[in-house]
Tab-separated table of C-alpha atoms and ligand atoms in Angstrom:
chain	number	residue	atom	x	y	z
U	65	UNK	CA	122.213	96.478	91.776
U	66	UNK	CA	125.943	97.485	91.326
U	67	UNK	CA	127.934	94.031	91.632
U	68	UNK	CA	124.962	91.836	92.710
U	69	UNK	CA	125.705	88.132	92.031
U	70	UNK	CA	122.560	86.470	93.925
U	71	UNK	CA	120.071	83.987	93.182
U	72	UNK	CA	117.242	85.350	95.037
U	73	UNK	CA	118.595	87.795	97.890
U	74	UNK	CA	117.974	91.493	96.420
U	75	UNK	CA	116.414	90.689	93.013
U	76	UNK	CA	113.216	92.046	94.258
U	77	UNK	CA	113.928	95.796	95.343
U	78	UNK	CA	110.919	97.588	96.811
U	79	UNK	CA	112.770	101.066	96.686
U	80	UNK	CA	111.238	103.652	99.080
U	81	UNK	CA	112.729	107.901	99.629
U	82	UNK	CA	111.081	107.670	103.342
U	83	UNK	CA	109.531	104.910	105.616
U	84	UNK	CA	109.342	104.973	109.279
U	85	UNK	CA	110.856	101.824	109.421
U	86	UNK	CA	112.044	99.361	106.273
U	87	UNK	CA	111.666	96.343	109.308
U	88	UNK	CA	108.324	97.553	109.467
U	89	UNK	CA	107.718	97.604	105.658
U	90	UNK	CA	108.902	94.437	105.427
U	91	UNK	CA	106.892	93.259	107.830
U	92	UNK	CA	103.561	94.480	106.316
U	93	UNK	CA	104.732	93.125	103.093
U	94	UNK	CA	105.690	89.872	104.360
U	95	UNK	CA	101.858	89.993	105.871
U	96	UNK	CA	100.543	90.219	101.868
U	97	UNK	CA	103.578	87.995	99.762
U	98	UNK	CA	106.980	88.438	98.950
U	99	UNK	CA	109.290	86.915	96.796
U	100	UNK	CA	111.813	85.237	98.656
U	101	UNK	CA	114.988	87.375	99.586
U	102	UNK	CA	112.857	90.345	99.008
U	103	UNK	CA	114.722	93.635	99.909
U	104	UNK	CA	113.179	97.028	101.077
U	105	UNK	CA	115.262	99.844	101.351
U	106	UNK	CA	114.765	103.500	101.564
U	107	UNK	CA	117.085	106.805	101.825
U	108	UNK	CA	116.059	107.750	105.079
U	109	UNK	CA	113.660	106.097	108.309
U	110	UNK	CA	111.800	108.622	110.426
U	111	UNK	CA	111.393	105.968	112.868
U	112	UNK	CA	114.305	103.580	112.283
U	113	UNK	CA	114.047	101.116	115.072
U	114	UNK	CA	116.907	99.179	117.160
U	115	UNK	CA	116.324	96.411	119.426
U	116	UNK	CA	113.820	96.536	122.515
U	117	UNK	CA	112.306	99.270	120.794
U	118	UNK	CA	115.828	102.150	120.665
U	119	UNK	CA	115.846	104.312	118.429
U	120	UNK	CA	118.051	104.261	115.068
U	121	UNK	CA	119.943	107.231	113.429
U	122	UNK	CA	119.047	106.895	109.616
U	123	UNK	CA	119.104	110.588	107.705
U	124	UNK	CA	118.465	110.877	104.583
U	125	UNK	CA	121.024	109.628	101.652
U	126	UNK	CA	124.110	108.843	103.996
U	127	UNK	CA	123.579	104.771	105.020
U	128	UNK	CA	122.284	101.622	104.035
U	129	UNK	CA	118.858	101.170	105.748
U	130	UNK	CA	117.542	97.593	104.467
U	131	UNK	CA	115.369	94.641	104.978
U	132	UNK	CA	115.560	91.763	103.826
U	133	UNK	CA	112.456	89.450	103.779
U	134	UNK	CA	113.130	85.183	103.749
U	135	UNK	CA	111.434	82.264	105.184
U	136	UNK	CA	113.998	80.162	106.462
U	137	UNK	CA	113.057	76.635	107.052
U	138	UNK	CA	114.173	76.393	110.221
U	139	UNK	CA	112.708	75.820	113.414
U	140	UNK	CA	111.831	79.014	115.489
U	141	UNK	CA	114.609	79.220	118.500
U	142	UNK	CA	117.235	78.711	115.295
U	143	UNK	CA	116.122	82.208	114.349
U	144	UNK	CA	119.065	84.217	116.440
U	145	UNK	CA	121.353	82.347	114.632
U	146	UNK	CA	120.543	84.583	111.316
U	147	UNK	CA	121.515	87.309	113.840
U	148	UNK	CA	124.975	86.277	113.772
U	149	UNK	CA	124.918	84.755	110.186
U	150	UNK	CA	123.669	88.562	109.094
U	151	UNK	CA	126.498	90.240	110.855
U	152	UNK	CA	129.023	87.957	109.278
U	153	UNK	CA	127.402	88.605	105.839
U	154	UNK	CA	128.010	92.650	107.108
U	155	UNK	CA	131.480	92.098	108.000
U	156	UNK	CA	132.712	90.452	105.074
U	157	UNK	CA	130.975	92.947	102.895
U	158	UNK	CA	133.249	95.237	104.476
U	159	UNK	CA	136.245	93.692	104.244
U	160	UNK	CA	135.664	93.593	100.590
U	161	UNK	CA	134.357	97.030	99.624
U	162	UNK	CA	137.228	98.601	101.753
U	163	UNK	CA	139.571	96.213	102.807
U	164	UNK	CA	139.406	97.309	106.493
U	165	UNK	CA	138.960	94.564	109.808
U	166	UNK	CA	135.941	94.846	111.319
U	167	UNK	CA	134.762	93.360	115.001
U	168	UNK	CA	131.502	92.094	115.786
U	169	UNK	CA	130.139	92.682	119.450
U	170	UNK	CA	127.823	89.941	120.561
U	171	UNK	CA	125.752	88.992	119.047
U	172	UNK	CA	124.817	92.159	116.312
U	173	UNK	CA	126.453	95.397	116.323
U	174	UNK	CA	129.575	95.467	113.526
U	175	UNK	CA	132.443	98.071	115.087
U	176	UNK	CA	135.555	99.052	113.221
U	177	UNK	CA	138.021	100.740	115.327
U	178	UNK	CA	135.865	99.988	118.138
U	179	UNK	CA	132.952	101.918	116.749
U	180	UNK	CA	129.615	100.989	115.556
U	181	UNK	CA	129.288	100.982	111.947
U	182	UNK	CA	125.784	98.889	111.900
U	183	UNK	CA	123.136	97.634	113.897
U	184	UNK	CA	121.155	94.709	113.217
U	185	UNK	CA	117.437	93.947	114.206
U	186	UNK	CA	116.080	90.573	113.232
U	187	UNK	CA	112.685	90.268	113.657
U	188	UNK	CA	110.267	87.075	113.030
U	189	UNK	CA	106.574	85.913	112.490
U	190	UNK	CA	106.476	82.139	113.969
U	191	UNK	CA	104.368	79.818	115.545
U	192	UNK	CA	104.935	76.846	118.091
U	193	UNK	CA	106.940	74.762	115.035
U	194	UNK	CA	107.031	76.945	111.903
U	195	UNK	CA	108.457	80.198	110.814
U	196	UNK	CA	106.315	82.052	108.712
U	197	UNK	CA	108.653	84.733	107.897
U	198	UNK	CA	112.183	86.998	109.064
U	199	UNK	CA	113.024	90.363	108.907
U	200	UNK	CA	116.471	91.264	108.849
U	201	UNK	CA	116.959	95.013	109.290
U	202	UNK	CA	120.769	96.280	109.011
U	203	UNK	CA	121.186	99.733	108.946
U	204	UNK	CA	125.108	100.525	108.164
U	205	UNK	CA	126.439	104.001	108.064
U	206	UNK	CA	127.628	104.711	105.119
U	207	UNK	CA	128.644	108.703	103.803
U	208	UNK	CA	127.478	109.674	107.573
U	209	UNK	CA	130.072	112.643	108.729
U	210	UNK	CA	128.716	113.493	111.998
U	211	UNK	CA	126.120	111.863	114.537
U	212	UNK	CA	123.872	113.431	116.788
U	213	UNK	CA	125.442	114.258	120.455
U	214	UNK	CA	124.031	110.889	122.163
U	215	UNK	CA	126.123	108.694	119.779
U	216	UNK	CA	128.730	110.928	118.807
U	217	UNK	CA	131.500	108.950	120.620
U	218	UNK	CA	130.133	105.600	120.099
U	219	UNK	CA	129.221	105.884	116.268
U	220	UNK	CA	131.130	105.769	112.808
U	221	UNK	CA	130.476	105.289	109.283
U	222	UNK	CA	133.028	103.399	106.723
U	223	UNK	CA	133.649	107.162	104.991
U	224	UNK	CA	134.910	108.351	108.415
U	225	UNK	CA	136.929	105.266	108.733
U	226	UNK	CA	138.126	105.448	105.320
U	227	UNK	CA	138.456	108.810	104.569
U	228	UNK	CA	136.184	108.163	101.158
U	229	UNK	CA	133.070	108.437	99.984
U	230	UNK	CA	131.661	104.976	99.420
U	231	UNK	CA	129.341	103.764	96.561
U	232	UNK	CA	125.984	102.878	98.829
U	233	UNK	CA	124.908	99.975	96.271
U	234	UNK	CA	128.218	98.575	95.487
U	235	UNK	CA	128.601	98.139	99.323
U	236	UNK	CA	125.007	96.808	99.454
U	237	UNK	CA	125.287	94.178	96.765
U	238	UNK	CA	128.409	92.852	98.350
U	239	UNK	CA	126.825	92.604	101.996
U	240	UNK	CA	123.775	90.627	99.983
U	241	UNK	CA	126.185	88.757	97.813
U	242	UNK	CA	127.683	87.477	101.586
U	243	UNK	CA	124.342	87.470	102.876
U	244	UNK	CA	123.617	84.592	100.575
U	245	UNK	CA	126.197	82.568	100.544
U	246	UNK	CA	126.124	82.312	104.413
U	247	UNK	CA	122.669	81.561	104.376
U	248	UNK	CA	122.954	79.076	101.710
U	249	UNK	CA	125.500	77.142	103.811
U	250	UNK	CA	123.863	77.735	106.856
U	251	UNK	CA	120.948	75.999	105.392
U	252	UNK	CA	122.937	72.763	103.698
U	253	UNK	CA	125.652	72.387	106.624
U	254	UNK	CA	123.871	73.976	109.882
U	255	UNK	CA	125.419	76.457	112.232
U	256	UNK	CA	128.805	75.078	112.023
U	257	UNK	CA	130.471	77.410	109.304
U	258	UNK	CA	128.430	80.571	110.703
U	259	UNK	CA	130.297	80.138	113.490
U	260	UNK	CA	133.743	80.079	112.052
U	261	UNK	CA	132.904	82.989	110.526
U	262	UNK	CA	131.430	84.727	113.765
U	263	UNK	CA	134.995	83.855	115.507
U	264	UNK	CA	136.811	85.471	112.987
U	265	UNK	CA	135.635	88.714	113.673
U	266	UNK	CA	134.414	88.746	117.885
U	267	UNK	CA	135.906	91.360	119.615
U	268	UNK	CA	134.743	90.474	123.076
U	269	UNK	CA	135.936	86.964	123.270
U	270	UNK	CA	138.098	86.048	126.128
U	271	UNK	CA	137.262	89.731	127.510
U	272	UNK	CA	135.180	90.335	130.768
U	273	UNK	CA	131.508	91.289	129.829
U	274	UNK	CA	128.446	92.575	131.566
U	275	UNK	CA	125.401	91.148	129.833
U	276	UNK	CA	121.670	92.348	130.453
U	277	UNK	CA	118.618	90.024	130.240
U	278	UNK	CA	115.441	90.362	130.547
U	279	UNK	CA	115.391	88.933	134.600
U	280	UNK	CA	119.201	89.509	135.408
U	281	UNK	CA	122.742	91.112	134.299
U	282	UNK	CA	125.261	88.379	134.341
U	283	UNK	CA	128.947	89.737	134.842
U	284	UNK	CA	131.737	87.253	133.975
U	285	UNK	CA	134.264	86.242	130.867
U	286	UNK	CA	132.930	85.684	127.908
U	287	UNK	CA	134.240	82.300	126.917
U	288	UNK	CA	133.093	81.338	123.499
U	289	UNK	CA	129.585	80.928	121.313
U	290	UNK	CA	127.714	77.743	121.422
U	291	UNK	CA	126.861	75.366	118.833
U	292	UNK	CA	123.635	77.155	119.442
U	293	UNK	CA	125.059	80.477	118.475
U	294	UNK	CA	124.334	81.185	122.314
U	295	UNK	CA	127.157	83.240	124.748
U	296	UNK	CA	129.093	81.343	126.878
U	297	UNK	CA	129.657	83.397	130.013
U	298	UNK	CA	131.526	82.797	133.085
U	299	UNK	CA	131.389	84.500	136.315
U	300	UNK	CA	133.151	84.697	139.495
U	301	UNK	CA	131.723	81.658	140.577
U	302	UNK	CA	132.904	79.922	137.580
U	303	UNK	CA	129.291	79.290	136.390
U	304	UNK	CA	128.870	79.210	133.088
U	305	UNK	CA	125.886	80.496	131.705
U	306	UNK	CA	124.003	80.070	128.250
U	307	UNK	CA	122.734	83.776	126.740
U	308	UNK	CA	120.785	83.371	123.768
U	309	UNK	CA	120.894	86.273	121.196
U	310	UNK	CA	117.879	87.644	121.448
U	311	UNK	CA	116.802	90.940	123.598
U	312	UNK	CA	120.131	91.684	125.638
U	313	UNK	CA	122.080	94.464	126.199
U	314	UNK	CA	126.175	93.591	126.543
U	315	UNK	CA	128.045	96.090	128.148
U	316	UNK	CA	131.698	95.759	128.308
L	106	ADP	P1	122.860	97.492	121.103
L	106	ADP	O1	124.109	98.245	120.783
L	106	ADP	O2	122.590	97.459	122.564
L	106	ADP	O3	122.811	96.165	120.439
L	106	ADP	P2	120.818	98.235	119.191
L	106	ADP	O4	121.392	97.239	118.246
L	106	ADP	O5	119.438	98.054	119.630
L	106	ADP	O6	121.705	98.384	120.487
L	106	ADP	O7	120.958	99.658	118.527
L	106	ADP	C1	120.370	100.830	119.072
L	106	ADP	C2	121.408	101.724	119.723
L	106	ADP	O8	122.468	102.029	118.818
L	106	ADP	C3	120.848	103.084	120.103
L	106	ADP	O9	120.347	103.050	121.392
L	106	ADP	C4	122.041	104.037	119.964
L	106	ADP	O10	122.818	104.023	121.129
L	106	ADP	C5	122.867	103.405	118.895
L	106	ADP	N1	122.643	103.991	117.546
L	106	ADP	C6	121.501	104.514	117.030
L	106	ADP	N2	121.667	104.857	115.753
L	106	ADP	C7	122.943	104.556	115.434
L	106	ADP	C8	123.713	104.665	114.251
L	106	ADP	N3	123.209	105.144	113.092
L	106	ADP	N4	124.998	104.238	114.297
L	106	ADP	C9	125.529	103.728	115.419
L	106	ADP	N5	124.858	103.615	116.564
L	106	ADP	C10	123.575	104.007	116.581
């Protein structure tokens, strides 16, 4: 708890050596109760999940692998929009702990020097009108030195970026510290200052993107986010269309 300034987010630490998953943790201990802006975090994940089900580096001592357990009162489709508000919180972390610019990639992964430092994987219990509860999963590499061979040239940690080894719950206390505050704003002013924040750090606006949904892959230039916290993509055409932050792939 090295630095932590928060109300609520990361006061209640449910400390684990090895899950499979700390979203799934959170998830069976948001089935029982939690204490709002529960965290669970644990040295390593022998399953450490990604979105649409991809798997997630997370060895043993080198990263931050956390999840964070609120119940926003918000309506359900507003949920992406912690997406983005979690990847600021990630991003400004880092500038803080080491001074260095990150980028975020629509709408989750946080690069610096174009390489993925941290994934994010938000996931929610809702029904038609009321949420009952969010995970937010960030894994961030840390103290990681080398990756496996399938993410080798895609992957980096903030020591390799650095060239120091980084204090894991100083850099975790800031990110929650950020984490907060967004949230805290996001909740009394709406999606407005998120989005500032998200602006500040996109890499791929104004750049041509290939995005992946669930029916189709839209190619075009991504043109700015919504109000909504949605894409705005235009192709060839000069259609614009609306991508919402949930299961997509972007490829640039
Ligand atoms: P996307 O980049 O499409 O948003 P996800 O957020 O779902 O993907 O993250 C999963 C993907 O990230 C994996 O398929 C793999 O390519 C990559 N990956 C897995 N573990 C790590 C890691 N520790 N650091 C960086 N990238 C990783």
């Amino acid at each position: 708890k090295d630095g932590l300034n928060t109300e609520y987010i990361g006061r209640n630490i449910d400390y684990h050596e090895a899950v499979d998953s700390t979203n799934q943790t959170a998830k069976e201990m948001a089935e029982r109760e939690f204490a709002e802006g529960t965290v669970v975090v644990a040295e390593m994940q022998t399953a450490g999940k990604g979105r649409l089900g991809r798997k997630w580096n997370s060895p043993f001592g080198t990263g931050i692998w956390m999840s964070l357990i609120v119940r926003p009162p918000i309506a359900p489709p507003d949920a992406p929009k912690i997406t983005l508000l979690t990847a600021v919180a990630v991003a400004e972390g880092i500038v803080h702990e080491t001074g260095m610019k990150p980028g975020i990639k629509w709408p989750n992964d946080v690069l610096v020097n174009g390489k993925k430092v941290c994934g994010i994987l938000t996931e929610m219990k809702a029904d038609m009108d009321r949420i009952h509860y969010v995970v937010v999963g960030m894994g961030i590499n840390v103290n990681d030195q080398n990756f496996p061979e399938e993410i080798r040239e895609t992957a980096t940690s903030l020591q390799i970026e650095t060239g120091s080894r980084m204090n894991r719950a100083r850099i975790a206390a800031s990110i929650l510290n950020d984490w907060e505050k967004n949230y805290q704003n996001f909740l009394s002013q709406g999606f407005a200052p998120v989005k500032d924040g998200w602006k500040n750090y996109a890499v791929n606006l104004g750049k041509e993107v290939s995005v992946t949904t669930f029916k189709e892959t839209i190619s075009g230039r991504a043109m700015d986010i919504d109000e909504d916290g949605m894409l705005l993509v235009k192709d060839a055409t000069g259609k614009i269309h609306r991508i919402v932050a949930g299961d997509v792939s972007l490829r640039k």
